[in-house]
Amino acid sequence: MTASLAIIGGTGLTELAGLSVCNLHETETPFGKTSSPVLEGEIDGVRLFFLPRHGHPHKVPPHLINYRANIWALKNSGVTDILAVNAVGGITPEMVPGALVLPDQLIDYTYGREHTFFDGSFAPLHHIDFSQPYSAALAERVLSAANAVQERLITGGTYGATQGPRLETAAEISRMERDGCDIVGMTGMPEAALACEMDMRYVSLSLVVNWAAGKTEDELTLEMMQVQLNIGMSRIRAIIARLACD
Ligand code: HPA
């Protein structure tokens, strides 16, 4: 089977410029509705799927996203590879606002989210091997697309997934740092695990939009994050356009 790529857009990426849409896929799944219809289209003649995880316009908060419906719908559309875009806070010194990161590990601090397809209603129970939550092969493709458009990516690092929608306390971030987290976001899980359960290749392309709580004297404001989002998302769009054509 040929690879088929989907982009899951995060905060700041509810539309994919340059995507000429040719098909809208189901929103209804056995697990409920997706955040929005899955868009199927083309960038420079190459087929691509796009799903904004917060809906379009952005309205679904991280803890209420129907991650199972979203992943199910992508799988059902024939998607094999997912590039998930995430806005994150930076914890360790290298993770400065504006950095683009391809994490290679994650720690899940979320709770109360529907986090598995194997809940008794679907197929025989399978304990997936999640030792390596992100696909090294797909990460390699993303890295060479970034290199081709002269964008520097930080490869490796641990993504800590928190519940939100509030930001963390400084003590929570200190604990996460002691745990080994480099970046913090609210949407990395259970999305990555569900994609793995569906046997899809999955990577996170994380954009650092602020220093995490306690890592800066400055107040954490949405305006400040928005500035980084605007700059960062146009860089991410260039990487995606290149990735689609590779
Ligand atoms: N914490 C959690 N999620 C985030 C942050 C943060 O500091 N910034 C962007 N998403």
Short mmCIF file of N, CA and C and ligand atoms in Angstrom, two decimals, residues 87-89 162 167-168 184-186 209-210 212 225, ligand 1:
data_model
loop_
_atom_site.label_atom_id
_atom_site.label_comp_id
_atom_site.label_asym_id
_atom_site.label_seq_id
_atom_site.Cartn_x
_atom_site.Cartn_y
_atom_site.Cartn_z
N ALA A 87 1.51 23.22 19.47
CA ALA A 87 2.12 24.40 20.12
C ALA A 87 2.49 23.97 21.53
N VAL A 88 3.69 24.32 21.97
CA VAL A 88 4.17 23.86 23.28
C VAL A 88 4.89 24.98 24.03
N GLY A 89 5.09 24.73 25.33
CA GLY A 89 5.95 25.59 26.14
C GLY A 89 7.33 24.96 26.24
N THR A 162 0.09 17.56 29.25
CA THR A 162 -0.70 17.93 30.43
C THR A 162 -2.17 18.09 30.06
N LEU A 167 -2.73 26.66 32.03
CA LEU A 167 -1.29 26.40 31.97
C LEU A 167 -0.85 25.82 33.31
N GLU A 168 0.40 25.39 33.40
CA GLU A 168 0.87 24.68 34.58
C GLU A 168 1.33 25.67 35.67
N VAL A 184 6.30 21.12 26.91
CA VAL A 184 5.01 20.78 27.52
C VAL A 184 3.88 21.27 26.62
N GLY A 185 2.91 20.38 26.40
CA GLY A 185 1.74 20.74 25.59
C GLY A 185 0.53 19.97 26.09
N MET A 186 -0.63 20.30 25.54
CA MET A 186 -1.87 19.70 26.07
C MET A 186 -2.53 18.70 25.12
N VAL A 209 6.09 28.11 21.78
CA VAL A 209 5.50 29.46 21.67
C VAL A 209 5.69 30.29 22.94
N ASN A 210 6.22 29.69 23.99
CA ASN A 210 6.46 30.43 25.25
C ASN A 210 7.42 29.63 26.12
N ALA A 212 7.85 27.84 29.53
CA ALA A 212 6.88 27.23 30.45
C ALA A 212 6.88 27.97 31.78
N MET A 225 2.19 34.43 22.90
CA MET A 225 2.18 33.13 22.21
C MET A 225 1.74 33.29 20.76
N1 HPA B 1 1.90 24.55 28.66
C1 HPA B 1 1.02 23.68 28.12
N2 HPA B 1 0.61 23.77 26.87
C2 HPA B 1 1.10 24.75 26.11
C3 HPA B 1 2.01 25.70 26.62
C4 HPA B 1 2.43 25.59 27.97
O1 HPA B 1 3.23 26.39 28.49
N3 HPA B 1 2.28 26.56 25.60
C5 HPA B 1 1.56 26.13 24.53
N4 HPA B 1 0.85 25.05 24.82
#
